[in-house]
Short mmCIF file of C-alpha atoms in Angstrom, two decimals:
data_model
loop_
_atom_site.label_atom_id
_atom_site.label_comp_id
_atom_site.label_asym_id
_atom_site.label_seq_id
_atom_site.Cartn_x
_atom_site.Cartn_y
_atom_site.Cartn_z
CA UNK A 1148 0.00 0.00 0.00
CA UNK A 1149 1.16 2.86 -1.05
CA UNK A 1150 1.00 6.82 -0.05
CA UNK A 1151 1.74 9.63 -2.06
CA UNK A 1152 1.65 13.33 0.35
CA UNK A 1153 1.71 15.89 -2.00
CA UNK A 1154 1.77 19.37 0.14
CA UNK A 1155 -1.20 21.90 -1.48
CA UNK A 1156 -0.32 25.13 -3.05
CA UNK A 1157 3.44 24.65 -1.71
CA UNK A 1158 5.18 28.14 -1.74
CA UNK A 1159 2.19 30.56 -1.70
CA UNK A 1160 1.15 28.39 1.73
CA UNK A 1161 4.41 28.59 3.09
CA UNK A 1162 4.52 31.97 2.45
CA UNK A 1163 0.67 32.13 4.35
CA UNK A 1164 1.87 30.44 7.08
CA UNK A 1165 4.75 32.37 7.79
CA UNK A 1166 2.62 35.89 7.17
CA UNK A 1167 -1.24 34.93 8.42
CA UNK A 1168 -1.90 38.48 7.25
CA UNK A 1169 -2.63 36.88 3.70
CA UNK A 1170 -4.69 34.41 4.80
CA UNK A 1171 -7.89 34.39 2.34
CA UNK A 1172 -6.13 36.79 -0.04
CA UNK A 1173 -5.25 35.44 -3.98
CA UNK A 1174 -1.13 35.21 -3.12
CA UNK A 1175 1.42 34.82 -6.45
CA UNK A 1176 4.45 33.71 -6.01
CA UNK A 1177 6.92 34.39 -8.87
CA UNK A 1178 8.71 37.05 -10.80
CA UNK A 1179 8.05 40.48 -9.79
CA UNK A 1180 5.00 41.35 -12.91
CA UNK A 1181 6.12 44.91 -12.80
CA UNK A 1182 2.63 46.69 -13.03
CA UNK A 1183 1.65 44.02 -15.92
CA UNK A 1184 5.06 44.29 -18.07
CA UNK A 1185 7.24 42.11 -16.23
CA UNK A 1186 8.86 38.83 -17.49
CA UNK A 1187 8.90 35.54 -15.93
CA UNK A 1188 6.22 33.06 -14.93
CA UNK A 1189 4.19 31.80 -12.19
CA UNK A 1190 5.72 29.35 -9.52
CA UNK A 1191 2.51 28.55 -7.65
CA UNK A 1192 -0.40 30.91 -6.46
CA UNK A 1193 -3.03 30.44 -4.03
CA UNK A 1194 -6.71 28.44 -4.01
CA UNK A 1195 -7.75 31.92 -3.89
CA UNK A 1196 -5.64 33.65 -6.76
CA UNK A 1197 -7.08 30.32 -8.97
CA UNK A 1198 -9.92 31.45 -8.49
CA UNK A 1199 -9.19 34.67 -10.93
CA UNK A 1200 -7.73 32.04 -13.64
CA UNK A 1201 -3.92 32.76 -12.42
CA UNK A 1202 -2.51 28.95 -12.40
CA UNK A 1203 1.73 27.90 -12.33
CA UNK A 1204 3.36 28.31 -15.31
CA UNK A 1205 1.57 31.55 -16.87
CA UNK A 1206 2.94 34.05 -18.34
CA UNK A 1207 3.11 37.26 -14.61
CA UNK A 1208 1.79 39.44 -16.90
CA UNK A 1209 -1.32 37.81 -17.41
CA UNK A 1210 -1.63 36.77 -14.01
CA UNK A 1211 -1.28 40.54 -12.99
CA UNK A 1212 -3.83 41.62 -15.57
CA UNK A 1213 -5.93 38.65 -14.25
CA UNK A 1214 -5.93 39.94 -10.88
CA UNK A 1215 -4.16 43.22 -10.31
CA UNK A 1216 -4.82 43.30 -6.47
CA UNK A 1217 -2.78 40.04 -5.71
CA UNK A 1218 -0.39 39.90 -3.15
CA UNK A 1219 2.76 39.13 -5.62
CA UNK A 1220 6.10 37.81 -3.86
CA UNK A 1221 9.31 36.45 -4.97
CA UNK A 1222 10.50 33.17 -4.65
CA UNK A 1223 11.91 32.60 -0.99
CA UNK A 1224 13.86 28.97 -1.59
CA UNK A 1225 15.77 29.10 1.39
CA UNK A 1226 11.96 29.27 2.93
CA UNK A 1227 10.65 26.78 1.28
CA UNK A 1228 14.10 24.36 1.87
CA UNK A 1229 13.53 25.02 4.96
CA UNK A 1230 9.95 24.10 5.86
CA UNK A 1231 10.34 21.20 2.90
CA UNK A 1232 13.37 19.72 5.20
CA UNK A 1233 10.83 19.66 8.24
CA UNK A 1234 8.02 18.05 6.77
CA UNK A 1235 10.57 15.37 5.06
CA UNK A 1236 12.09 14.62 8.17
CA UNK A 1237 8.66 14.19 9.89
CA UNK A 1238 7.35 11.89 6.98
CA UNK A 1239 10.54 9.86 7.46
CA UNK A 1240 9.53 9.03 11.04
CA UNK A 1241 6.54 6.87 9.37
CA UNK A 1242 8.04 4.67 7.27
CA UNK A 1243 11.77 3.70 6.51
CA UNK A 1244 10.42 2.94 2.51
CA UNK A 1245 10.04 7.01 2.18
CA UNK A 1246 10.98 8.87 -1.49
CA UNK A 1247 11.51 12.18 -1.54
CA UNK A 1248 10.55 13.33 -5.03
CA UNK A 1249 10.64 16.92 -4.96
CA UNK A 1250 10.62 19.66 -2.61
CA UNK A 1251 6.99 19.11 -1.95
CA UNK A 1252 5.89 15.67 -2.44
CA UNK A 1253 7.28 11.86 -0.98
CA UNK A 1254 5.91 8.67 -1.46
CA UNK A 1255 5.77 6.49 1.26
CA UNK A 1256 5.51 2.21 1.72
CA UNK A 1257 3.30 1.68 4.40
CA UNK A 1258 2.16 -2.16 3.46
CA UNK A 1259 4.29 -3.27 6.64
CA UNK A 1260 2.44 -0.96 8.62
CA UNK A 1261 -0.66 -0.58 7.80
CA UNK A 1262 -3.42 -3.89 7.88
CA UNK A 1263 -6.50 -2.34 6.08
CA UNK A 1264 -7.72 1.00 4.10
CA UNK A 1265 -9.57 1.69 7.06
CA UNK A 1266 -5.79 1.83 8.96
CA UNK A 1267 -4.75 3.80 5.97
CA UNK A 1268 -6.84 6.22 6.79
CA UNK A 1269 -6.32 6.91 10.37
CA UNK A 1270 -2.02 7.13 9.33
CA UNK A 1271 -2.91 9.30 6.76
CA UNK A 1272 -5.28 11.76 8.66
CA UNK A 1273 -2.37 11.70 11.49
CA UNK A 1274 0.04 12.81 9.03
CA UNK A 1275 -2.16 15.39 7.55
CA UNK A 1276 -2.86 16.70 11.07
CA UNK A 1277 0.84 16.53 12.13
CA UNK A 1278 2.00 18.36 8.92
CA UNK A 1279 -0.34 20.97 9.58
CA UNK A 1280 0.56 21.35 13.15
CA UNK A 1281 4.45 21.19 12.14
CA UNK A 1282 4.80 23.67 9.44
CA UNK A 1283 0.91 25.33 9.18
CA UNK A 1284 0.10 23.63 5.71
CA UNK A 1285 -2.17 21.53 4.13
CA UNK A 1286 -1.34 18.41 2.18
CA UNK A 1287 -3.08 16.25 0.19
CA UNK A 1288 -2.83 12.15 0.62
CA UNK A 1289 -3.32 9.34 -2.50
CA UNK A 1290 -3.47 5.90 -1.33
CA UNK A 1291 -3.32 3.07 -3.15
CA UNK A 1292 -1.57 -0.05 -4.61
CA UNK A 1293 1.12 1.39 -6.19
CA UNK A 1294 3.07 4.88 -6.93
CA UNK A 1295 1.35 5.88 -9.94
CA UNK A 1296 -2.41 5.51 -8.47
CA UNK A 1297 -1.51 7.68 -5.47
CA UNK A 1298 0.05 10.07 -7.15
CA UNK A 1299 -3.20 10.22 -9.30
CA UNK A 1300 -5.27 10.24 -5.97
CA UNK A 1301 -3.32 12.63 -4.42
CA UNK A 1302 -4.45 15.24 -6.80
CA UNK A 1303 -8.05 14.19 -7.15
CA UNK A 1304 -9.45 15.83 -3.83
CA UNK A 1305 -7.14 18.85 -3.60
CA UNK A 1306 -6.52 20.82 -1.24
CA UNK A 1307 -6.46 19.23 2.04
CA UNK A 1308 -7.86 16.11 0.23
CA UNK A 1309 -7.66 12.27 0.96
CA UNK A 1310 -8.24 9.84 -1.70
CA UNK A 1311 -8.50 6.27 -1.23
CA UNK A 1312 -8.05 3.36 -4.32
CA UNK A 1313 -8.37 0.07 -3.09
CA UNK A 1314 -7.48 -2.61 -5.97
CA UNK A 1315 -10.65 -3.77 -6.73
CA UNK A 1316 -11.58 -0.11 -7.79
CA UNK A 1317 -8.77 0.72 -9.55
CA UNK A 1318 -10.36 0.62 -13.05
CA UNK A 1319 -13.48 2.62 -11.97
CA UNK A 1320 -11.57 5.13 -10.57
CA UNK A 1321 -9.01 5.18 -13.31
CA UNK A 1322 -11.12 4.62 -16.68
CA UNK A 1323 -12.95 7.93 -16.46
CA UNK A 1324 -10.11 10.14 -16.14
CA UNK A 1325 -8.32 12.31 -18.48
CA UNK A 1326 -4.87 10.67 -20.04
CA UNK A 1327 -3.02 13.63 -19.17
CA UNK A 1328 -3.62 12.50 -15.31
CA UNK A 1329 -1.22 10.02 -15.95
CA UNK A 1330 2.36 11.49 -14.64
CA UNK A 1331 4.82 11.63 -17.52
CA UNK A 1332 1.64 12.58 -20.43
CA UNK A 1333 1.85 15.88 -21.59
CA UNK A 1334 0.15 18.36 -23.61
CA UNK A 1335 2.09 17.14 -27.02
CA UNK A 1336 1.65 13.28 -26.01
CA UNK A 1337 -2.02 14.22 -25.51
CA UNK A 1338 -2.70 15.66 -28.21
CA UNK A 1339 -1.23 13.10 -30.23
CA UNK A 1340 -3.52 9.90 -28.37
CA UNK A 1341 -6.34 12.47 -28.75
CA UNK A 1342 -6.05 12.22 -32.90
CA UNK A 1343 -5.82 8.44 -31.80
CA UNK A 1344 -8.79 8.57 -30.66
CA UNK A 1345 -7.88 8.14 -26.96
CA UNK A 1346 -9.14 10.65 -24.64
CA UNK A 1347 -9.68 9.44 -21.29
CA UNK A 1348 -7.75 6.55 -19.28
CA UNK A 1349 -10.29 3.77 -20.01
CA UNK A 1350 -9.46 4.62 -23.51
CA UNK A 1351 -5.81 3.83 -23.63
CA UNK A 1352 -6.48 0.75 -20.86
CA UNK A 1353 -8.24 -1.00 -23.53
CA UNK A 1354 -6.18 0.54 -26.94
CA UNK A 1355 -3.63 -2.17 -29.00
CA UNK A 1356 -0.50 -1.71 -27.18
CA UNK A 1357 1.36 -2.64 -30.44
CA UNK A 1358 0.05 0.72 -32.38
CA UNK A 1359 0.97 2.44 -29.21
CA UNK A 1360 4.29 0.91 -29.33
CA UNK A 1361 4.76 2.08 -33.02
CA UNK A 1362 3.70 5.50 -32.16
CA UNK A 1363 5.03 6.11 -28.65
CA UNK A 1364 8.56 3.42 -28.64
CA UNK A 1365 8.87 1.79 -25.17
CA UNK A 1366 6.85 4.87 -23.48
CA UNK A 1367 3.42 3.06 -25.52
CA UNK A 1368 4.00 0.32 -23.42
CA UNK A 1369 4.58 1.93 -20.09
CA UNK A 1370 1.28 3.85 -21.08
CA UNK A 1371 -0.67 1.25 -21.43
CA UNK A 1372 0.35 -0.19 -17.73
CA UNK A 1373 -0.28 2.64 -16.15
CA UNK A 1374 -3.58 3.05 -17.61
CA UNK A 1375 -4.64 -0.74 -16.43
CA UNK A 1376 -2.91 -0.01 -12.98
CA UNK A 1377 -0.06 -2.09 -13.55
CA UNK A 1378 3.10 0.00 -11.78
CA UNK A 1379 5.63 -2.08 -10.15
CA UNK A 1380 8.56 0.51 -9.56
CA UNK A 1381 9.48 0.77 -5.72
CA UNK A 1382 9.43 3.27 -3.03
CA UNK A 1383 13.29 3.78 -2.32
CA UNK A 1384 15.67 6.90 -2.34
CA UNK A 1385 18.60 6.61 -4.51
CA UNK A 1386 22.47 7.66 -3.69
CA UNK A 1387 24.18 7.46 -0.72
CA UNK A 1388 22.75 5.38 2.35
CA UNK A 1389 22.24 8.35 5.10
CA UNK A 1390 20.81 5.48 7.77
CA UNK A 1391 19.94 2.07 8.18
CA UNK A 1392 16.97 0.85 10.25
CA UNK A 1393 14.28 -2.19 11.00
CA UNK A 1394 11.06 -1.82 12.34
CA UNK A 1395 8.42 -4.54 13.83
CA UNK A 1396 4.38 -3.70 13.81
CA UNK A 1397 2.50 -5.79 16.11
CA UNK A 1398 -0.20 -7.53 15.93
CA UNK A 1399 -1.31 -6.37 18.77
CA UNK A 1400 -0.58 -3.26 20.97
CA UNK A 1401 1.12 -3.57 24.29
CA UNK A 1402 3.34 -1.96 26.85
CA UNK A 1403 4.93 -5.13 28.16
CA UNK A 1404 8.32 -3.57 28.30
CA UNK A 1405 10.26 -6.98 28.39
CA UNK A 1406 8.93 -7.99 25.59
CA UNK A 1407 9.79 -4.68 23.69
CA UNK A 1408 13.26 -4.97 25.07
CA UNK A 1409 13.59 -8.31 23.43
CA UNK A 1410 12.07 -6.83 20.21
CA UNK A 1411 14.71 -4.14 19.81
CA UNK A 1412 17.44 -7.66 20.67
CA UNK A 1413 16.39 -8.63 17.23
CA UNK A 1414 15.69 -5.47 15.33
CA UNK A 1415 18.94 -4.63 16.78
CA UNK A 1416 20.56 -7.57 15.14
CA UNK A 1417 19.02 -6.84 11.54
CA UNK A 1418 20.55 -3.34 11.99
CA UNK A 1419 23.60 -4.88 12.63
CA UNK A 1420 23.87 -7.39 10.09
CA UNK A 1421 22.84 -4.93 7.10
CA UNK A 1422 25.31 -2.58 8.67
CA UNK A 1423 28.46 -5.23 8.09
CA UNK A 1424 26.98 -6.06 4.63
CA UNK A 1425 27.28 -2.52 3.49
CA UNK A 1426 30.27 -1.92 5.42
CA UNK A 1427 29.31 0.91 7.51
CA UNK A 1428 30.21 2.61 10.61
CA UNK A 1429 27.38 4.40 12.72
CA UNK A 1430 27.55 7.52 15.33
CA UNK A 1431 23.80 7.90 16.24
CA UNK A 1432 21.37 5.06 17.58
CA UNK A 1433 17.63 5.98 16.60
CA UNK A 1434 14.71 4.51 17.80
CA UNK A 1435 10.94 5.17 16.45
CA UNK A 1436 7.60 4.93 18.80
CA UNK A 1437 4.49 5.09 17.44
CA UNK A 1438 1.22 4.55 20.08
CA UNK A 1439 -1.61 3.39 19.64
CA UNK A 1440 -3.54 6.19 18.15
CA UNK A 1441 -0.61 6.43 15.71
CA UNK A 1442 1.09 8.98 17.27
CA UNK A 1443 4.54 8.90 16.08
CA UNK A 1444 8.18 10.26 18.83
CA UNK A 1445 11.94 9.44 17.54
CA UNK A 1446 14.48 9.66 19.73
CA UNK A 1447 18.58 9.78 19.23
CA UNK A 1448 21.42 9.23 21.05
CA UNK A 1449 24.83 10.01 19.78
CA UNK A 1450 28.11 8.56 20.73
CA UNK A 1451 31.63 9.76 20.81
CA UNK A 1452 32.79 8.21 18.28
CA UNK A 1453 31.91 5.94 15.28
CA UNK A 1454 30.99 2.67 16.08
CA UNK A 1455 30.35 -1.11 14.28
CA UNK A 1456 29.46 -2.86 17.77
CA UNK A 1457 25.95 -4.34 18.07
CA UNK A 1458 26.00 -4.22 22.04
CA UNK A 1459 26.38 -0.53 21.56
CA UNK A 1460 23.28 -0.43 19.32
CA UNK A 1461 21.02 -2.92 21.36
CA UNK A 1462 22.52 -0.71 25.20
CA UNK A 1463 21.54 2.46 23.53
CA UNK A 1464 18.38 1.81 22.00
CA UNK A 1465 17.14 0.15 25.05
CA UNK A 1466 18.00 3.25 27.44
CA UNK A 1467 16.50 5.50 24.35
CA UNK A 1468 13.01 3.40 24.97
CA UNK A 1469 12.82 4.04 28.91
CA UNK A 1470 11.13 7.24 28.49
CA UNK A 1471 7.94 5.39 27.35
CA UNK A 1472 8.06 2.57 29.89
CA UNK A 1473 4.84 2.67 31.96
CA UNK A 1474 3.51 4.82 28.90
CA UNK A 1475 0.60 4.33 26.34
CA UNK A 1476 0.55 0.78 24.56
CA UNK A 1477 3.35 0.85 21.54
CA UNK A 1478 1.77 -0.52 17.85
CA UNK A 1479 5.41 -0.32 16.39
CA UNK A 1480 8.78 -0.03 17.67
CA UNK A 1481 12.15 0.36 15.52
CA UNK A 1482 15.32 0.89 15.91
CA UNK A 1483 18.10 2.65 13.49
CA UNK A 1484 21.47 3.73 13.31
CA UNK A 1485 22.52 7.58 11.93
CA UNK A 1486 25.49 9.56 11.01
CA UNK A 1487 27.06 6.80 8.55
CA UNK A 1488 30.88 6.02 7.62
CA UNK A 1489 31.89 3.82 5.07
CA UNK A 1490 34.32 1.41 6.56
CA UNK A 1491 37.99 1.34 5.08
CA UNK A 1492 39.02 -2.44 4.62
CA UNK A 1493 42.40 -1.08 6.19
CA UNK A 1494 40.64 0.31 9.28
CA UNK A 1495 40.68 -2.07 12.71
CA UNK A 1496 37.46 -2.83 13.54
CA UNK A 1497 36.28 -2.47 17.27
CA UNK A 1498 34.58 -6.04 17.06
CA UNK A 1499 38.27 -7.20 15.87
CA UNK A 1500 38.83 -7.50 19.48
CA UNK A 1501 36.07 -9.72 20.75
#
């Protein structure tokens, strides 16, 4: 199961919620239009500039003719780094299969986590409600069996929206829709299934892939998956590993603290082992809490030095879970190691020793 959090209306909201003053006025952000004769484009707007016809990607001089009384700003991206980096972090803290895929959107793997839609739902309504308590924004949430159907969903209810696709609707929620909902189908490629004849998603489900293969190369093909649902690419960040963790959900909630010191024992121990595989020193020992009404704490510990030494992990986790002894029941505990090194083959290793 898969979510895609897409925030609503990124910059001009961020700008909102640092200035409440322009809450309920149509905000532009983008080059300055100059009285109507300025140059440049819209990055985003507001729900309420939209509303005037101003949309991302026009021309700020028709925007400002559109709506001369707009509150027009300038990109801030140090602002929007900023409040993007929080919101990351804090999706991060619900699932370790999180992809960041732009400033303002992440997919997230919550099959592990999550037992039902109706589960779903409560994570994602937590996460909309911490996000807004966090940073001030909205987002909007797609759920669903793969990347490309949330992503889809996630736009279907917007703003502040929460879409759910279970597989067994997948085609009725799909078929109806414009092809140009499908991510990667543009204005040219749509035009050029619309003198195809294909105009909506159902459409180009049910279209020979072969003539869409002789018009479109390889891209036909992925086409006509994503139009039957098919999407089988995984939730992962690429480049360089920045942590490694394991988490356990139970099946059912509980606050039996020995047996959630013998859980992080053998969460500790996958840690461990995928930490020698990859060869990797660690500084920082994480550990993740979520209660039972999904709430969601990390803690972190860091030690003096880089480490490789599982009784290190398994001491420090354990004393990082103390705070919540006695506490709310736990419905998923996990533990993760931080501040990475890459082990030189030539380097002693502190397990050497022992």
């Amino acid at each position: 199961m898969i979510f895609h959090i897409d925030m609503d209306s990124f910059y001009s909201s961020v700008e909102v919620a640092a200035d409440p003053k322009l809450k309920g006025l149509p905000v532009v952000v983008g080059s300055d239009p100059l009285q109507g004769v300025g140059r440049g484009v819209v990055s985003t707007c507001s729900y309420e500039a939209r509303e005037f016809g101003i949309k991302s990607a026009m021309a700020i001089s028709k925007a400002y003719h559109l709506c001369p009384e707009a509150v027009y700003l300038r990109v801030n991206m140090p602002l929007y780094k900023k409040v993007s980096n929080s919101i990351m972090e804090l999706l991060r803290n619900y699932s370790s299969k999180f992809q960041q895929v732009s400033v303002d959107e992440a997919y997230l793997d919550v099959s592990y986590i999550v037992s039902g839609f109706d589960e779903a739902k409560k994570l994602a309504m937590q996460i909309k409600k911490d996000v807004f308590q966090k940073e001030g924004i909205t987002c909007s949430v797609g759920i669903g069996p793969n990347k490309s159907i949330a992503k889809i969903a996630s736009d279907f209810q917007k703003p502040d929206g929460l879409t759910i696709v279970s597989p067994e609707n997948v085609r009725s929620f799909l078929y109806p829709l414009d092809v140009s909902r499908i991510s990667g189908i543009g204005k040219k490629t749509s035009v050029m299934l619309g003198q195809m004849g294909i105009r909506t998603i159902g459409e180009l489900a049910i279209h020979n892939v072969q003539d869409l293969r002789e018009k479109f190369g390889k891209f036909g093909l992925v086409m006509h998956q994503l139009a039957n649902g098919v999407d089988g690419r995984k939730v992962q960040e690429s480049g360089e590993i920045k942590s490694i963790s394991k988490e356990d959900t139970f099946d059912k909630d509980t606050s039996d603290m020995e047996y959630l010191e013998s859980v992080v024992d053998t969460l500790s121990e996958h840690v461990h082992t995928s930490l020698s595989k990859k060869k990797y020193l660690f500084k920082t020992v994480t550990i993740k809490v979520r209660l039972e009404d999904f709430t969601t704490y990390t803690r972190a510990k860091t030690l003096a030095a880089h480490s490789d030494d599982l009784v290190t992990i398994r001491k420090t986790a354990k004393g990082l879970l103390q705070e919540f002894n006695g506490k709310n029941k736990l419905r998923l505990l996990g533990v993760g190691v931080t501040k990475l090194d890459k082990l030189d083959e030539r380097q002693t290793r502190l397990s050497d020793f022992f």
